[in-house]
mmCIF file of C-alpha atoms in Angstrom:
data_model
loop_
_atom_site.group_PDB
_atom_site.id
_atom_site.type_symbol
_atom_site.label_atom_id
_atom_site.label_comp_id
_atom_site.label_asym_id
_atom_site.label_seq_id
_atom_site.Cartn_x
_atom_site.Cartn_y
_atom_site.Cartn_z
ATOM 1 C CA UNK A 86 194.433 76.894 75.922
ATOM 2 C CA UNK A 87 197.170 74.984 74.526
ATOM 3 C CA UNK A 88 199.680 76.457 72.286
ATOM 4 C CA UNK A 89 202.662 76.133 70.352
ATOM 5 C CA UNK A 90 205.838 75.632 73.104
ATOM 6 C CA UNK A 91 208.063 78.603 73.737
ATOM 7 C CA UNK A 92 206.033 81.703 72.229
ATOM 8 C CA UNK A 93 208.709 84.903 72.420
ATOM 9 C CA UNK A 94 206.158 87.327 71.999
ATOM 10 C CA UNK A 95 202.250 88.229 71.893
ATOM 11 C CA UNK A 96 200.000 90.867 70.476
ATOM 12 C CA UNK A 97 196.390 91.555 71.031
ATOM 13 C CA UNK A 98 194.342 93.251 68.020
ATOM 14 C CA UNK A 99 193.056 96.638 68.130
ATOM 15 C CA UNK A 100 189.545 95.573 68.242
ATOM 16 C CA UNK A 101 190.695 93.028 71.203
ATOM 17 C CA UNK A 102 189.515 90.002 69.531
ATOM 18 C CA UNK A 103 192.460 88.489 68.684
ATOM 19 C CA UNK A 104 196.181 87.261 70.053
ATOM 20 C CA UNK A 105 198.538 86.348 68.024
ATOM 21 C CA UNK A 106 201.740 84.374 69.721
ATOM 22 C CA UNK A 107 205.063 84.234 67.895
ATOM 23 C CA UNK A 108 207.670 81.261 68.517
ATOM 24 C CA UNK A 109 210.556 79.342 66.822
ATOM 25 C CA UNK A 110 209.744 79.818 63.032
ATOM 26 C CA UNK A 111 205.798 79.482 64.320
ATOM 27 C CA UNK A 112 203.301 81.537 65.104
ATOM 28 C CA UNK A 113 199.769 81.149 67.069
ATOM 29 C CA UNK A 114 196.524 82.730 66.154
ATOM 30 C CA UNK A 115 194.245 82.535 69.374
ATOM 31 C CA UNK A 116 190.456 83.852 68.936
ATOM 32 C CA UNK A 117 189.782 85.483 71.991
ATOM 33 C CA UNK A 118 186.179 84.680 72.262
ATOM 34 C CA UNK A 119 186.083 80.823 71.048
ATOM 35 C CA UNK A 120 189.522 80.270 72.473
ATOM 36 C CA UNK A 121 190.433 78.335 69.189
ATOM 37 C CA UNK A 122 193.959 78.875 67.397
ATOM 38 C CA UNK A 123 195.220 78.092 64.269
ATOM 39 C CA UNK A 124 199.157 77.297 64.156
ATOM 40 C CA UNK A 125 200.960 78.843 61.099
ATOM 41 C CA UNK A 126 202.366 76.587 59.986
ATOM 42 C CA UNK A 127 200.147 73.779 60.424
ATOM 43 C CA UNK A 128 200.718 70.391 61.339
ATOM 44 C CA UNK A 129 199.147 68.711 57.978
ATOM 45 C CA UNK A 130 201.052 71.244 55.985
ATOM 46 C CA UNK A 131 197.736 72.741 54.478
ATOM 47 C CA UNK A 132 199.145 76.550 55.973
ATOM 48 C CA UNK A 133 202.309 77.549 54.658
ATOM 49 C CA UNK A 134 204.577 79.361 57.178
ATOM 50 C CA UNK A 135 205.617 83.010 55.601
ATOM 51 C CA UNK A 136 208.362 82.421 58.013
ATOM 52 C CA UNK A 137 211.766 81.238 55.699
ATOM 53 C CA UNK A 138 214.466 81.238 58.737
ATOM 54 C CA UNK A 139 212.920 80.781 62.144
ATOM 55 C CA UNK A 140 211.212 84.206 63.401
ATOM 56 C CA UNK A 141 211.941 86.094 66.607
ATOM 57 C CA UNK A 142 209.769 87.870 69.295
ATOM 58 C CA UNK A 143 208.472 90.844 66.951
ATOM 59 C CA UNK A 144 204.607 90.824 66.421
ATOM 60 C CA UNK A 145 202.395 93.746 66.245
ATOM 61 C CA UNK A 146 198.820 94.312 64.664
ATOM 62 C CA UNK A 147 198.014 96.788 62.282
ATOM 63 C CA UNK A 148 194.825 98.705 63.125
ATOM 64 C CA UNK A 149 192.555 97.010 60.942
ATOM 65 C CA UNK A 150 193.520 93.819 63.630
ATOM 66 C CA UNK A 151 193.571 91.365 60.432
ATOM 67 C CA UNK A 152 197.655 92.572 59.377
ATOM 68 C CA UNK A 153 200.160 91.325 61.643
ATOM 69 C CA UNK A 154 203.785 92.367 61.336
ATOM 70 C CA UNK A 155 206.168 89.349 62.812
ATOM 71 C CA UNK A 156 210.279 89.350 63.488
ATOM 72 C CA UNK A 157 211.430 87.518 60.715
ATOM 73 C CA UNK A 158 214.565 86.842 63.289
ATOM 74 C CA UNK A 159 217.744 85.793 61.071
ATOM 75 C CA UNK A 160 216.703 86.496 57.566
ATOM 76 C CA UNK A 161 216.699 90.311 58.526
ATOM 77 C CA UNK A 162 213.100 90.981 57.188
ATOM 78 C CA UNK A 163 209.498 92.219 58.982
ATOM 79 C CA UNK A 164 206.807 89.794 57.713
ATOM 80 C CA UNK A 165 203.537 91.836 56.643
ATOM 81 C CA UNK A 166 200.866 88.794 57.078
ATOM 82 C CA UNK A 167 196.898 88.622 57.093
ATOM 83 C CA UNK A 168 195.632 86.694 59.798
ATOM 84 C CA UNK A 169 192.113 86.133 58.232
ATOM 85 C CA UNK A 170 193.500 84.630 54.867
ATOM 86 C CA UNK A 171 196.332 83.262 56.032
ATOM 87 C CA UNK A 172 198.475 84.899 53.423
ATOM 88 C CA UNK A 173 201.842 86.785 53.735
ATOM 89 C CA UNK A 174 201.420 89.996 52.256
ATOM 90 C CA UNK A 175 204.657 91.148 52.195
ATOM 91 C CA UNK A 176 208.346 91.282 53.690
ATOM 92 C CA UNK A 177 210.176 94.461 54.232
ATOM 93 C CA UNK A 178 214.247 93.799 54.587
ATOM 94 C CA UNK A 179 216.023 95.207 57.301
ATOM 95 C CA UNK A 180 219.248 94.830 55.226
ATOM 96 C CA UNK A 181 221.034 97.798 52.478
ATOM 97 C CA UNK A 182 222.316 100.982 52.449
ATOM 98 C CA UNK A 183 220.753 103.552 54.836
ATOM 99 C CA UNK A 184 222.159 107.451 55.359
ATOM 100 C CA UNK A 185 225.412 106.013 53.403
ATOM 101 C CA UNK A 186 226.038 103.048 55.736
ATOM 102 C CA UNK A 187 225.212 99.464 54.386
ATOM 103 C CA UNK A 188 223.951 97.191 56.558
ATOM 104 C CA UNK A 189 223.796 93.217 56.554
ATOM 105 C CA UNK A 190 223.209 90.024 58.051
ATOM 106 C CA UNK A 191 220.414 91.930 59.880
ATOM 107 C CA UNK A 192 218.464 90.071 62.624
ATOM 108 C CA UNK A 193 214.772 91.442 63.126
ATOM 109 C CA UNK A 194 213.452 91.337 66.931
ATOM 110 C CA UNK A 195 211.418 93.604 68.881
ATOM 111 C CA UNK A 196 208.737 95.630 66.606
ATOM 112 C CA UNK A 197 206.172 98.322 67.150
ATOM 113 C CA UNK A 198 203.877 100.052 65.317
ATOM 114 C CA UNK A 199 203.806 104.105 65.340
ATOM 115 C CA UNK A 200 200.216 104.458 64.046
ATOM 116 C CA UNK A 201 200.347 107.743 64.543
ATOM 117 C CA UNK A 202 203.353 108.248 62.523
ATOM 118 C CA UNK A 203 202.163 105.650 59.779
ATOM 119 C CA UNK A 204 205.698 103.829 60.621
ATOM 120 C CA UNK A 205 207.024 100.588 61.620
ATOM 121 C CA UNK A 206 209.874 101.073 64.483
ATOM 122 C CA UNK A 207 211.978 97.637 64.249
ATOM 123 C CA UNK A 208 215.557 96.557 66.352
ATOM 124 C CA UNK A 209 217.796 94.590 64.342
ATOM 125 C CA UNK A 210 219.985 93.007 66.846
ATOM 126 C CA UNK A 211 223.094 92.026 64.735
ATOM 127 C CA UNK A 212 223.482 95.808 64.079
ATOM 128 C CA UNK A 213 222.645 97.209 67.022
ATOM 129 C CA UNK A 214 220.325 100.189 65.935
ATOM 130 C CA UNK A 215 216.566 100.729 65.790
ATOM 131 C CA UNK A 216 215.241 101.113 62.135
ATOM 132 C CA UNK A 217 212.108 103.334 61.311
ATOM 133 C CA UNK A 218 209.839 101.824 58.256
ATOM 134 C CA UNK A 219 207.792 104.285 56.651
ATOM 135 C CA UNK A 220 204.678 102.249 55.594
ATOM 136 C CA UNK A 221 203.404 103.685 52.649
ATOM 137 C CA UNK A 222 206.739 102.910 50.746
ATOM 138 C CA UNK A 223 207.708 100.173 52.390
ATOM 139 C CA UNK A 224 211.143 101.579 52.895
ATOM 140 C CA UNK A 225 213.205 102.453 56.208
ATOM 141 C CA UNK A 226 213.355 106.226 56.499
ATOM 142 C CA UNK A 227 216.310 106.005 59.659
ATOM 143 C CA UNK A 228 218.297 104.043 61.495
ATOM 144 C CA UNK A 229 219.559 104.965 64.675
ATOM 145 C CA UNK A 230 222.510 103.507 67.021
ATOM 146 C CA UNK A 231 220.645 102.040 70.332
ATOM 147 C CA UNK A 232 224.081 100.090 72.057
ATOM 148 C CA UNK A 233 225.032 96.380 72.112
ATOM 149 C CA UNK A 234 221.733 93.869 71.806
ATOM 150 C CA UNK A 235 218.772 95.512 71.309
ATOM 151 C CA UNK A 236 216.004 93.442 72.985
ATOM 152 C CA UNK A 237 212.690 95.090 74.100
ATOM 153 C CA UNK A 238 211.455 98.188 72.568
ATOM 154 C CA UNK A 239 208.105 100.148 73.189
ATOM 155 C CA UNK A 240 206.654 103.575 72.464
ATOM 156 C CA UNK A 241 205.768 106.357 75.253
ATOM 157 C CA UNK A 242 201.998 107.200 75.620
ATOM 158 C CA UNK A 243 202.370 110.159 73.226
ATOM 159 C CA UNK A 244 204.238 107.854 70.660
ATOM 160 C CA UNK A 245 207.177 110.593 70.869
ATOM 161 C CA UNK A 246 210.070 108.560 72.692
ATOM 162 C CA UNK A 247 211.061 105.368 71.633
ATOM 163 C CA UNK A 248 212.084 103.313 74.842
ATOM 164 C CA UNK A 249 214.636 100.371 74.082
ATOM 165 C CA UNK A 250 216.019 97.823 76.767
ATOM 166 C CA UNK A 251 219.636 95.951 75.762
ATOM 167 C CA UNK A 252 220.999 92.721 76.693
ATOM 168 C CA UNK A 253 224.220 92.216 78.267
ATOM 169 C CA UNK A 254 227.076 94.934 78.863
ATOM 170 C CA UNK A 255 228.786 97.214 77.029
ATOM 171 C CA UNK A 256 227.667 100.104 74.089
ATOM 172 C CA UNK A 257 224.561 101.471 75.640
#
């Protein structure tokens, strides 16, 4: 099926019906069973992008597989979207003070969802750290050094290590 160019990232819904696709300030809803998609934003500007500067390859479902939570890339923030109304539902920043450090000019990439843990696990590149987001209050609960350009990050099978791979040298 054909797509948006570039996509960064993908995610496949909990109940395996859906994909969603993120690229340049654009992401790609893909029914799995019709093979139809449905570009945010559209073409005939009818669906508004939730995306205000560009987005990055962050996506993840939520377990009811209608949320999606997208890289918001160089506006620092995870977009909290519903794929079925084709709303945005919220943004959580990545920038402010956390543990007595303030942090800005975040840039949101890789993101995955600690289910287990009710938590949102998010790199901000521009900082270099990994940033825990406690999703009943919306509000990062840690942030932790991971060395020079975060990139890729996933969970272990028991959701208790967080495994994150860096671009370039230096600061691992």
């Amino acid at each position: 099926i054909r797509i948006t160019n570039d996509p960064f990232g993908m995610a496949l819904s909990p109940d395996g019906k859906k994909a969603v696709t993120i690229h340049d300030g654009v992401f790609t809803i893909i029914d799995l069973q019709s093979l139809s998609t449905i570009r945010v934003p559209d073409y005939y500007k009818k669906i508004k992008s939730p995306l205000s500067s560009g987005s990055y390859l962050g996506v993840c479902f939520a377990g009811d597989s209608r949320t999606v939570y997208l890289s918001g890339g160089d506006n620092g923030a995870v977009i909290v979207y519903n794929i079925e109304s084709l709303t945005r539902l919220d943004s959580i920043s990545l920038n402010g003070a956390v543990g007595g450090i303030e942090f800005n000019d975040s840039f949101t990439s890789d993101l995955v969802l600690n289910e287990t843990g009710s938590e949102l696990l998010v790199l901000d590149r521009a900082n270099f750290r990994m940033v825990h987001i406690d999703l009943q209050s919306k509000r990062i609960t840690s942030s932790i050094k991971v060395g020079r350009q975060p990139f890729g990050l996933t969970l272990s099978p028991d959701k208790k290590t967080a495994f994150v791979a860096n671009v370039g040298m230096y600061e691992y």
